[in-house]
XYZ file of C-alpha atoms in Angstrom:
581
model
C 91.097 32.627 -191.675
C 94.238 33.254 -193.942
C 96.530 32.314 -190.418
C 94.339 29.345 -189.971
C 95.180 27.451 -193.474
C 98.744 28.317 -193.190
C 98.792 26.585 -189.761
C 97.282 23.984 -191.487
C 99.745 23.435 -194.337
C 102.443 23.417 -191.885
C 101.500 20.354 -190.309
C 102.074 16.738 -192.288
C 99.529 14.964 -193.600
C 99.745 12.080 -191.200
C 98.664 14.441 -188.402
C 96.030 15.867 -190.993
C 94.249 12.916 -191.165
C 94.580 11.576 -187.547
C 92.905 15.188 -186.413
C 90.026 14.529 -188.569
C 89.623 11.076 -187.534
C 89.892 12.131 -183.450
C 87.860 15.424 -184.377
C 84.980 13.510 -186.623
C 84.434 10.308 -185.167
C 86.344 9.552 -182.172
C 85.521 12.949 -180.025
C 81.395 12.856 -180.996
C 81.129 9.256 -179.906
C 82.941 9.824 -176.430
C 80.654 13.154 -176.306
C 78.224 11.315 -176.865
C 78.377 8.327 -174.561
C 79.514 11.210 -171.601
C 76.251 13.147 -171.805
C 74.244 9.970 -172.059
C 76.015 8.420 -169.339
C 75.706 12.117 -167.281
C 72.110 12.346 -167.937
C 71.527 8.656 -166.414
C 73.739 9.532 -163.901
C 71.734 12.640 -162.667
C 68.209 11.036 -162.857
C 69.286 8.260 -161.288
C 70.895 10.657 -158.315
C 67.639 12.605 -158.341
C 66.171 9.590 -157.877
C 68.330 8.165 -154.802
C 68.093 11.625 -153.148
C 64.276 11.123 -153.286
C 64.405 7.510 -151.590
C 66.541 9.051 -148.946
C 64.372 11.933 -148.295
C 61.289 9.944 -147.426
C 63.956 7.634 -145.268
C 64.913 10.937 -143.654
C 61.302 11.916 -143.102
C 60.273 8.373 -141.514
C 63.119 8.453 -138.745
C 61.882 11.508 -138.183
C 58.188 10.497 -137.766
C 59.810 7.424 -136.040
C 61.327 9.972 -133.501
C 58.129 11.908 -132.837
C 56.204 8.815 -132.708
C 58.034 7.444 -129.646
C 58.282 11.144 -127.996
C 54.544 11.732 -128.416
C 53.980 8.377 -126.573
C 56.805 9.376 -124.272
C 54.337 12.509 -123.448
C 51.180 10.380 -123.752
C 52.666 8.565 -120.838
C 52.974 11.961 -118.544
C 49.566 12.412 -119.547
C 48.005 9.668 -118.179
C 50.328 9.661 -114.934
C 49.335 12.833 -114.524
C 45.648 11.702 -114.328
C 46.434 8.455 -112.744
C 44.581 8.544 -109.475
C 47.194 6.991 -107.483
C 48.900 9.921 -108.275
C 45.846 12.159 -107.091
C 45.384 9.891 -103.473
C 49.523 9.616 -103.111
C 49.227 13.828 -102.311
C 45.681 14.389 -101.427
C 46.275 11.786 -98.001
C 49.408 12.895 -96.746
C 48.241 13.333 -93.065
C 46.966 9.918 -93.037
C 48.683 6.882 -91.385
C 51.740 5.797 -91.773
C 50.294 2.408 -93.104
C 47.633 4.370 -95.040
C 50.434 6.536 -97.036
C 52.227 3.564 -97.578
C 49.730 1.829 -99.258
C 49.191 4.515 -101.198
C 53.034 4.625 -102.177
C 52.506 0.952 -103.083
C 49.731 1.570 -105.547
C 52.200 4.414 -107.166
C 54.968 1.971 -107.702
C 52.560 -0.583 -109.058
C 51.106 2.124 -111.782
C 54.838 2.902 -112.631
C 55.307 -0.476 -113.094
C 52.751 -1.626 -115.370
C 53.775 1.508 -117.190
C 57.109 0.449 -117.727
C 56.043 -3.246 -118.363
C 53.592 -2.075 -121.057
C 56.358 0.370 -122.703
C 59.499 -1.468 -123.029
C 60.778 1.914 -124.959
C 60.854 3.858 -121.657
C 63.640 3.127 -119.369
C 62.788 4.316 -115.896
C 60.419 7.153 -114.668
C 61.168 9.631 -111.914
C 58.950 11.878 -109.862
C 60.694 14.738 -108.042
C 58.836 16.595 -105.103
C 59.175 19.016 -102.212
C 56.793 17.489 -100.523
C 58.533 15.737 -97.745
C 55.894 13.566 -96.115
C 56.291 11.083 -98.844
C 57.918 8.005 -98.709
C 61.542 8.534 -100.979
C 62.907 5.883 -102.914
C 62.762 4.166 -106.239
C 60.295 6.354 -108.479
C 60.386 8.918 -106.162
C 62.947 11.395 -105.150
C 62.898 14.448 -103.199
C 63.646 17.366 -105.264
C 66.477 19.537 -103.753
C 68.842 22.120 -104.177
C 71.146 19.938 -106.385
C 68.587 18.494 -108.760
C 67.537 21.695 -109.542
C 71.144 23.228 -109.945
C 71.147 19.967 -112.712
C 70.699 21.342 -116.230
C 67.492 19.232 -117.336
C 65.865 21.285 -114.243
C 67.097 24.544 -114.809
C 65.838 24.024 -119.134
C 62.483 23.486 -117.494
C 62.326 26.340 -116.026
C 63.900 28.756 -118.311
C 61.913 26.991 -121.314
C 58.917 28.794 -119.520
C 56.318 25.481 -120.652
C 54.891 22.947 -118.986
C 56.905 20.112 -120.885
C 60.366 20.222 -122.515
C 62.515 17.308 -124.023
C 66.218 17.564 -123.212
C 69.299 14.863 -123.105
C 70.721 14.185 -119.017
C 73.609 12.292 -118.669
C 73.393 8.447 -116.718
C 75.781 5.722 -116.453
C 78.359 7.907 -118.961
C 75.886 8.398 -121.618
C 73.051 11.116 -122.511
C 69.934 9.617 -122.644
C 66.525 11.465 -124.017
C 64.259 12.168 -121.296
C 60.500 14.034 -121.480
C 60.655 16.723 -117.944
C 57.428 18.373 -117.693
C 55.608 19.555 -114.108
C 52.848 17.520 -112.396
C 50.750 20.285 -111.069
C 48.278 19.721 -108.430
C 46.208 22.684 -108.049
C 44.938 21.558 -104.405
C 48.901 20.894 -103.373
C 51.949 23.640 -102.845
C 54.457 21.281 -103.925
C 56.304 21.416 -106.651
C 56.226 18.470 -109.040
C 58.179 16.914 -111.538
C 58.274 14.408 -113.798
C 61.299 12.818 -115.787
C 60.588 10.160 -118.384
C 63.403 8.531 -119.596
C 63.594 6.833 -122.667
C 65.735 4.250 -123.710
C 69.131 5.272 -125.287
C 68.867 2.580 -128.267
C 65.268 3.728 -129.359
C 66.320 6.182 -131.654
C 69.331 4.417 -133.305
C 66.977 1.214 -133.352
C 64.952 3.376 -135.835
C 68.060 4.710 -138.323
C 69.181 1.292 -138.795
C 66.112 -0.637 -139.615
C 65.999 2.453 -142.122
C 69.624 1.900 -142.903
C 69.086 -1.680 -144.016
C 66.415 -0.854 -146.037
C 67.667 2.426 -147.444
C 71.195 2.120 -147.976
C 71.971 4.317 -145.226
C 75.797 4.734 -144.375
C 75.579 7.110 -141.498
C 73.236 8.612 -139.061
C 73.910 11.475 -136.556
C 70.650 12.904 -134.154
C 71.624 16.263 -132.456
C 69.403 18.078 -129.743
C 68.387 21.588 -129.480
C 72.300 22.545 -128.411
C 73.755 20.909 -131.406
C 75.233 18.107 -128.910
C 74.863 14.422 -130.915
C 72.437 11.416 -129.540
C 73.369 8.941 -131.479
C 75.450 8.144 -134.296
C 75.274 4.969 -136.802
C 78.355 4.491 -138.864
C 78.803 1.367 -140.981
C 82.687 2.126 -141.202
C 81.862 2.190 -145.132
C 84.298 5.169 -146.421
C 82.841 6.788 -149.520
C 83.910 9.794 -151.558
C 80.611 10.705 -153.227
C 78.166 9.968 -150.505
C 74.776 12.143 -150.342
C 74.301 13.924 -147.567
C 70.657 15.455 -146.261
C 69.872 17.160 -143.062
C 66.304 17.866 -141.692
C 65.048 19.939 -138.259
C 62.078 19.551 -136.471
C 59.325 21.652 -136.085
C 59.830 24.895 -133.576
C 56.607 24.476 -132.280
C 56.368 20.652 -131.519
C 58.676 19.188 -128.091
C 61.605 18.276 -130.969
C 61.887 22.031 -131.704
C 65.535 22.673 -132.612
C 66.221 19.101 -132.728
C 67.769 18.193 -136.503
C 68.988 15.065 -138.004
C 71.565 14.362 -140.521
C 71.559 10.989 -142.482
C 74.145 10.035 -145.473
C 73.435 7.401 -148.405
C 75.474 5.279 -150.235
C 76.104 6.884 -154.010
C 76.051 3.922 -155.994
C 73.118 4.131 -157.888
C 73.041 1.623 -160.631
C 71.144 -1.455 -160.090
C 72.917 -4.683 -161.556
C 70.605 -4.087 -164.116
C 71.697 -0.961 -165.517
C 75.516 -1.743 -164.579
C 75.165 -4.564 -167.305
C 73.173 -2.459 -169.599
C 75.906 0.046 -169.146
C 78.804 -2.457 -169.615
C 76.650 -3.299 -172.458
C 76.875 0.242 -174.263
C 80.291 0.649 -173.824
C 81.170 -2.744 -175.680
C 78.959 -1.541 -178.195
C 80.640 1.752 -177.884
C 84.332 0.075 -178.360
C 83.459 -1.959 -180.921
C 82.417 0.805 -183.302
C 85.490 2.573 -182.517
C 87.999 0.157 -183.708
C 84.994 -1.182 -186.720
C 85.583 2.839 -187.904
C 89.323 2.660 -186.805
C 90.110 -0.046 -189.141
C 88.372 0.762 -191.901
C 89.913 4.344 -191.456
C 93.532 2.673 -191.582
C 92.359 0.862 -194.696
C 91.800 3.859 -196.598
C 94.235 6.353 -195.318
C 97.403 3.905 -195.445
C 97.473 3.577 -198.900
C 97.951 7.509 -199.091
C 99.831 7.564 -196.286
C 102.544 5.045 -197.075
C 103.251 6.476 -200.389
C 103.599 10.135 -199.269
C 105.845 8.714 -196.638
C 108.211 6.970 -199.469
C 108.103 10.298 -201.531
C 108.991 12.482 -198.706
C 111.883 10.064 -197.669
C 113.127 10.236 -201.521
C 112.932 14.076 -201.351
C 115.075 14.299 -198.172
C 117.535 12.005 -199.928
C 117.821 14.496 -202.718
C 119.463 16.887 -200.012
C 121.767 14.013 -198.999
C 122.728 14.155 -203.153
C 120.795 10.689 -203.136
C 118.825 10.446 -206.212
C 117.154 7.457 -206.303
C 113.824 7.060 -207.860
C 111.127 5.430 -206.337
C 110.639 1.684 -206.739
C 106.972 0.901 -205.178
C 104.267 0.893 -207.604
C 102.738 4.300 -207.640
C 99.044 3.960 -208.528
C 97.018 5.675 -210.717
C 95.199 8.806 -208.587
C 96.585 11.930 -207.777
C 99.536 10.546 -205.683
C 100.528 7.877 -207.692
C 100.788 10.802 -210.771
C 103.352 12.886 -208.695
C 105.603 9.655 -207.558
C 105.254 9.243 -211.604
C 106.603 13.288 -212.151
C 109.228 12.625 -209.205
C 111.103 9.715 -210.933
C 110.797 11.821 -214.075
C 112.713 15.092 -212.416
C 115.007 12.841 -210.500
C 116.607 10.680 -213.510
C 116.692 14.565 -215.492
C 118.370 15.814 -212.342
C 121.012 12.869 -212.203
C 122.567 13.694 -215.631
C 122.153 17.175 -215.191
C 124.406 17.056 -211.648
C 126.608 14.695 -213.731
C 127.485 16.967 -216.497
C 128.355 19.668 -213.761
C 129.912 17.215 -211.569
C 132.441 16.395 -214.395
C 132.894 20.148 -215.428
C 133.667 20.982 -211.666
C 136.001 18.063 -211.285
C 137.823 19.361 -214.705
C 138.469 22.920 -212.846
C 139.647 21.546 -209.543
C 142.607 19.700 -211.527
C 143.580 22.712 -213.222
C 143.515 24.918 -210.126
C 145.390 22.101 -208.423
C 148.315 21.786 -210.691
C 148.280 25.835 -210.388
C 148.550 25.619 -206.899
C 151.624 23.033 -207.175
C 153.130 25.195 -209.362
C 153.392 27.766 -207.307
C 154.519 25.843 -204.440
C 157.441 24.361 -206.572
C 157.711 27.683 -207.676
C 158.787 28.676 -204.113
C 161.045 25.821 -203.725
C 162.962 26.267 -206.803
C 164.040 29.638 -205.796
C 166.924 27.851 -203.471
C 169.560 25.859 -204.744
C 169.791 22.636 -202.196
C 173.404 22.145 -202.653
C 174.329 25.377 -202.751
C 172.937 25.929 -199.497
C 173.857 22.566 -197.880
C 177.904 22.947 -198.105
C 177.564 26.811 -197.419
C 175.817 26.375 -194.480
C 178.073 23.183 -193.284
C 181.228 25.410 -193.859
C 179.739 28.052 -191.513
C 178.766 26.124 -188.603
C 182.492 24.260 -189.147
C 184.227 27.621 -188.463
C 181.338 29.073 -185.945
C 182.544 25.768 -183.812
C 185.980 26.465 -184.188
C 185.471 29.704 -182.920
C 183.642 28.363 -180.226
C 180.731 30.276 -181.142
C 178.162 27.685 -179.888
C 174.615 30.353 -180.576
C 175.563 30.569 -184.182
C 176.383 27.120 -184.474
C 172.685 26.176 -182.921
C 171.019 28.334 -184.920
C 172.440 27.772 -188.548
C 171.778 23.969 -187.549
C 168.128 25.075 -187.273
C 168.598 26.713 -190.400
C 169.746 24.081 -191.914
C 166.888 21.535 -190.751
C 164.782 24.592 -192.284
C 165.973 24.086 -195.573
C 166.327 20.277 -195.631
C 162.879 20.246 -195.072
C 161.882 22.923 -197.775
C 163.579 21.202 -200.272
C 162.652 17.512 -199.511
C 159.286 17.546 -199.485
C 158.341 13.809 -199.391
C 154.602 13.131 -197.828
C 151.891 15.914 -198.422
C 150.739 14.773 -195.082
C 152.899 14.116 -191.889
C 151.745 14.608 -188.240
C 150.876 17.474 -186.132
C 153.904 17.075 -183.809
C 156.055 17.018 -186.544
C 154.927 20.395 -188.104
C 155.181 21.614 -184.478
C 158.851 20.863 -184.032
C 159.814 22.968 -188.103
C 158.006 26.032 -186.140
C 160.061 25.746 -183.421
C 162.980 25.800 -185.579
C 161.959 28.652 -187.815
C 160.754 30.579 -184.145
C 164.353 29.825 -182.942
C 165.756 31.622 -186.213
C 163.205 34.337 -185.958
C 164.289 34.641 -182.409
C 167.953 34.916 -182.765
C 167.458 37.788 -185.909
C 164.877 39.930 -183.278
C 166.711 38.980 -180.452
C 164.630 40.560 -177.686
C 161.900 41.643 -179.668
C 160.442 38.243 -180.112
C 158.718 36.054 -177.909
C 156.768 33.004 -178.881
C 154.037 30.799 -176.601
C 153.376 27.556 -178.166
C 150.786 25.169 -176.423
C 149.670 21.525 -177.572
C 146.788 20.063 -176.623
C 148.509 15.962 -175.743
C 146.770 13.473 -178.345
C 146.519 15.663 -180.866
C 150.132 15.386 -182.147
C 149.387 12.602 -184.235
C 147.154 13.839 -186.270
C 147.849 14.003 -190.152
C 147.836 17.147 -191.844
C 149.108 18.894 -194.732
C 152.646 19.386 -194.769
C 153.696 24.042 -193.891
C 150.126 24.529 -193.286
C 151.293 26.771 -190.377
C 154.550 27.885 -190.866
C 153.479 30.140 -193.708
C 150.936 31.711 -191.197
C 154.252 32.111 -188.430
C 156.062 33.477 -190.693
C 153.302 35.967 -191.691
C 152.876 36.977 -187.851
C 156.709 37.358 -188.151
C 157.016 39.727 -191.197
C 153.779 41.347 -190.564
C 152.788 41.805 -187.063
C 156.759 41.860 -185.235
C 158.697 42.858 -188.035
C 156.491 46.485 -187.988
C 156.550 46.750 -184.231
C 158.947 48.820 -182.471
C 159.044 47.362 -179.097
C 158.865 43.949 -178.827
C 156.132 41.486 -179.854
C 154.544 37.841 -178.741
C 153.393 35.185 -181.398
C 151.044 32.902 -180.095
C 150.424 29.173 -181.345
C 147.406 27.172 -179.575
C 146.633 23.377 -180.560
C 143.488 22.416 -178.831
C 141.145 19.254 -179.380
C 137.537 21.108 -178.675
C 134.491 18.662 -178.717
C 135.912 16.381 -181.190
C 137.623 18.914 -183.587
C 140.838 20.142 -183.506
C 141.134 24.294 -182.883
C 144.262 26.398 -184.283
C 144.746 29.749 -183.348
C 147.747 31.770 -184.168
C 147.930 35.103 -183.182
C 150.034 38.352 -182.598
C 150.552 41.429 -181.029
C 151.380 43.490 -183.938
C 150.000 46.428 -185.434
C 146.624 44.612 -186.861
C 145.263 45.886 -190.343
C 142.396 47.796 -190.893
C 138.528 46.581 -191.720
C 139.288 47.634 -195.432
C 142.283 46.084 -195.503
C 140.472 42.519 -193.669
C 137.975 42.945 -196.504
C 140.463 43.044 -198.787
C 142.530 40.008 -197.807
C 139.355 38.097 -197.172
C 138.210 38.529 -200.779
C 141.862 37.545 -202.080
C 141.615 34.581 -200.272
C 137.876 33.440 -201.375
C 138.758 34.450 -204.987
C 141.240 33.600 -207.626
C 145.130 34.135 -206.653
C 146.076 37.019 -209.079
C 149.080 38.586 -207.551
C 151.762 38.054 -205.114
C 150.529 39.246 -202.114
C 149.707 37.046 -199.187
C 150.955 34.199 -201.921
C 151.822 31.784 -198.457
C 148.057 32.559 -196.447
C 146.265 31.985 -199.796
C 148.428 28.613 -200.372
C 147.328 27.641 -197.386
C 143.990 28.225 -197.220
C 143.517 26.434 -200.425
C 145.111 23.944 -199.560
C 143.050 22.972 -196.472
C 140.033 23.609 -198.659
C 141.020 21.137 -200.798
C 141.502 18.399 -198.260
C 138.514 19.131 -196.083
C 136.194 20.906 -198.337
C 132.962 22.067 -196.088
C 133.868 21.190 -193.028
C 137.045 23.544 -192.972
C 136.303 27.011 -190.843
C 139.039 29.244 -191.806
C 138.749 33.466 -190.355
C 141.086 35.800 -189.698
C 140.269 38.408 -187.153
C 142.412 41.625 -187.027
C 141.944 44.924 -185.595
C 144.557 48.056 -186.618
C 146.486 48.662 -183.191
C 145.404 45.424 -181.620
C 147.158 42.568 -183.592
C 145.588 39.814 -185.950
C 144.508 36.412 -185.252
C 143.738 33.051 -187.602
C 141.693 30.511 -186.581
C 141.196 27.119 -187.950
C 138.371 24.196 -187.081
C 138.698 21.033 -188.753
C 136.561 18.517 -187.560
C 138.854 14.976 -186.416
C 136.292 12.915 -187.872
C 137.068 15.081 -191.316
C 140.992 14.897 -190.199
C 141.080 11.235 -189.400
C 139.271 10.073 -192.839
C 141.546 12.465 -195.006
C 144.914 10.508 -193.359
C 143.417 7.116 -193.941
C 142.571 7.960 -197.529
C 145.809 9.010 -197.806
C 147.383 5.912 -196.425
C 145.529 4.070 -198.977
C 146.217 6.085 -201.736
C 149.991 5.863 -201.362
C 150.179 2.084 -200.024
């Protein structure tokens, strides 16, 4: 339960109120027009599977109807008595037999007249006096290698009904014997009916019923007929019925399937109806939710905007007329903290901005401290007269070098913009590398890569040569073979990456700790005096934003790296432009 409020008073109170509204009003009225709707649904389903039962079980009676007059029809040919005299006068005349055939053609005849249903009727003999032709046929040894024979006999009755192919289709046909107990012969008689009979039946019950397909199969599962209206439907309901075992039909079964759509245009308007009614009363509740809850909601939103703004050291109070419940008493106690908070962060604001300027015009006394140290004249002319008598001498290496020297000190002692560009800070390295180079001679190597675009960047003036020269002193200086001092300018996803690095004997972690805390802290002492310049001075100029470390392990060398946004970089230089146009 405990788990269960605090997931609730992590989640605004916009979503609050939208999960009661979905959760009290709008999920019971769906629920509640679904199971109404499913409940119709179902009886009315119930319903259409009942209609298409009893349209099921009147094809069927349909079916047996027309077989049972099929057999009705044996039946009385069977006692016909033209049938009786055809056999009993065989030894007769030929004109006496004949008439006798003629009387048998004229009973089929009527027969067929007076049952349009039946389609022709066959009698099959081995009697071989008779006159073949028309109704009758001799029975041989290939009528009774045909299937519809061998069924007969294998059925063991008197009477079966089976399917026998004619003119490329399988038409229902009633086989049963004729026995004669005066005669030898064997007898039989085939009664076919005609092939539309059946699927006369399913569609008179199809127009009626909504039927959209009906399939009749015989006793082998083969199909009779089949009524498709070419309707294609998902949800259709399908039933399937067999006939009675013990009647002719036995194994026989028929499928029929009905059309789904249950509602009458009645109910479809009475359901259109309900769900008007339904909509309305959504959005009537909607509204009048929207009403109420806006007036909390809107205000809330306002004092949580105002609060984020107090992280963004905006501290404005809130202007829209706060109201007199609950909500409108906080906004009140909100512009009440925020006006005490605005003179409070003033007071400090000043105090802090008093203690910057003094640790500034420390800082710049140190640095002139630094340059004060070297007379400019002094070391102008001496180092003129030098490279005079070093090119005399023809000494070209000295001569190169004390020029470099002499840029070095040029620049030391004319300091001029705090801020100059990238490139140009690059090229006093070089100079002071070329120095350092010619004291260690083969002890030194330098790498120095520039990243192109970059060397245009303002910064403040020996922000890196102090770090050089701290590689120098500290990381070659102590090494006995010789050493590398790497410089990398990159521009890294919009912010320019220093990293200047060396081979030399590293420090260890308490020592790291140690230089880490001089530089976060007050500068006390003269060690590291050019890293801690340095790194106050960038501070200074990009506050926050500046990511200063220096990495070191003892035997491994040490490594500083500096990120400084160019967004950061960029608005310093044009702030300086302004300031000193």
């Amino acid at each position: 339960m405990k788990r269960a409020f605090l997931w609730l008073d992590n989640i605004s109170l916009n979503k609050k109120l939208f999960m009661i509204y979905v959760l009290c009003i709008f999920v019971p009225i769906i629920t509640f027009v679904s199971l109404f709707y499913s409940s119709m649904n179902r009886e009315l389903k119930q319903k259409r599977v009942s209609e298409l039962n009893e349209s099921l079980l009147r094809i069927k009676y349909g079916i047996s109807k027309e077989i049972e007059i099929a057999k009705s029809l044996s039946d009385r040919l069977l006692l016909n008595e033209s049938y009786y005299t055809l056999f009993e006068n065989t030894e007769e005349s030929v004109a006496s037999r004949y008439e006798y055939r003629r009387k048998w053609d004229q009973a089929i005849q009527q027969h067929l007249v007076s049952n349009p249903k039946v389609d022709n009727i066959t009698l099959y003999t081995t009697n071989h006096l008779l006159f073949f032709g028309g109704s009758i046929q001799p029975l041989t040894e290939a009528n009774k290698n045909e299937s519809w024979y061998k069924e007969l006999v294998a059925s063991g009755k008197n009477m079966i009904v089976t399917t026998i192919p004619e003119t490329g289709r399988d038409k229902v046909s009633i086989v049963r014997y004729m026995n004669y107990a005066l005669l030898n012969n064997i007898d039989v008689l085939r009664i076919s009916l005609d092939e539309n009979v059946f699927a006369q039946l399913a569609l008179e019950e199809a127009q009626n019923a909504g039927i959209l397909q009906a399939e009749l199969y015989d006793q082998h599962g083969k199909p009779i007929f089949t009524i498709n209206k070419g309707i294609q439907e998902q949800e259709g309901i399908s039933l399937k019925d067999s006939f009675a075992q013990s009647g002719l039909l036995g194994g026989w079964s028929i499928m029929i399937r009905g059309s789904s759509s249950l509602l009458t245009p009645e109910l479809q308007h009475l359901k259109t109806r309900f769900i008007f009614l339904m909509m309305g009363s959504l959005m009537v509740t909607s509204f009048i939710i929207y009403l109420i809850t806006r007036s909390m909601i809107y205000r809330m939103r306002i004092l949580s905007q105002q609060m984020r703004n107090i992280k963004m050291n905006r501290f404005d109070v809130i202007s829209h007329s706060p109201g007199n419940d609950e909500i409108g008493m906080v906004i009140i106690q909100f512009n009440m903290m925020v006006a005490r908070m605005e003179n409070l962060i003033s007071e400090v604001y000043e105090a802090e901005l008093q203690k910057n300027r003094f640790l500034v015009e420390k800082l710049n006394a140190e640095r002139n401290a630094l340059y004060s140290q070297i007379n400019p004249h002094f070391l102008y002319n001496t180092l003129n007269v030098m490279m005079a008598k070093s090119m005399l001498k023809q000494e070209y290496e000295t001569v190169s070098i004390i020029r470099s020297l002499s840029k070095l000190f040029r620049r030391l002692t004319v300091w001029g913009s705090d801020l100059i560009p990238l490139g140009e800070e690059l090229e006093f390295i070089r100079e002071y590398l070329n120095i350092q180079k010619y004291r260690f001679e083969d002890k030194l190597q330098y790498e120095i890569e520039m990243e192109h675009g970059v060397g245009l960047l303002l910064i403040p003036k020996m922000c890196l040569q102090p770090l050089i020269e701290n590689a120098c002193v500290h990381g070659i200086e102590k090494k006995r073979t010789m050493g590398t001092i790497k410089l990398q300018i990159l521009d890294i996803e919009d912010t320019l990456s220093i990293e200047i690095s060396d081979d030399g004997p590293g420090m260890s972690n308490e020592k790291l700790d140690e230089l880490k805390k001089r530089l976060e802290g007050n500068y006390e002492n003269h060690k590291s005096v050019g890293l801690h310049n340095v790194y106050k001075r960038l501070g200074m100029y990009y506050g926050d934003d500046l990511d200063f470390r220096v990495i070191s392990q003892l035997g491994h060398g040490t490594s500083i790296f500096i990120r400084i946004p160019l967004l950061s970089i960029r608005q310093q230089g044009d702030k300086y432009d302004n300031e000193t146009t």
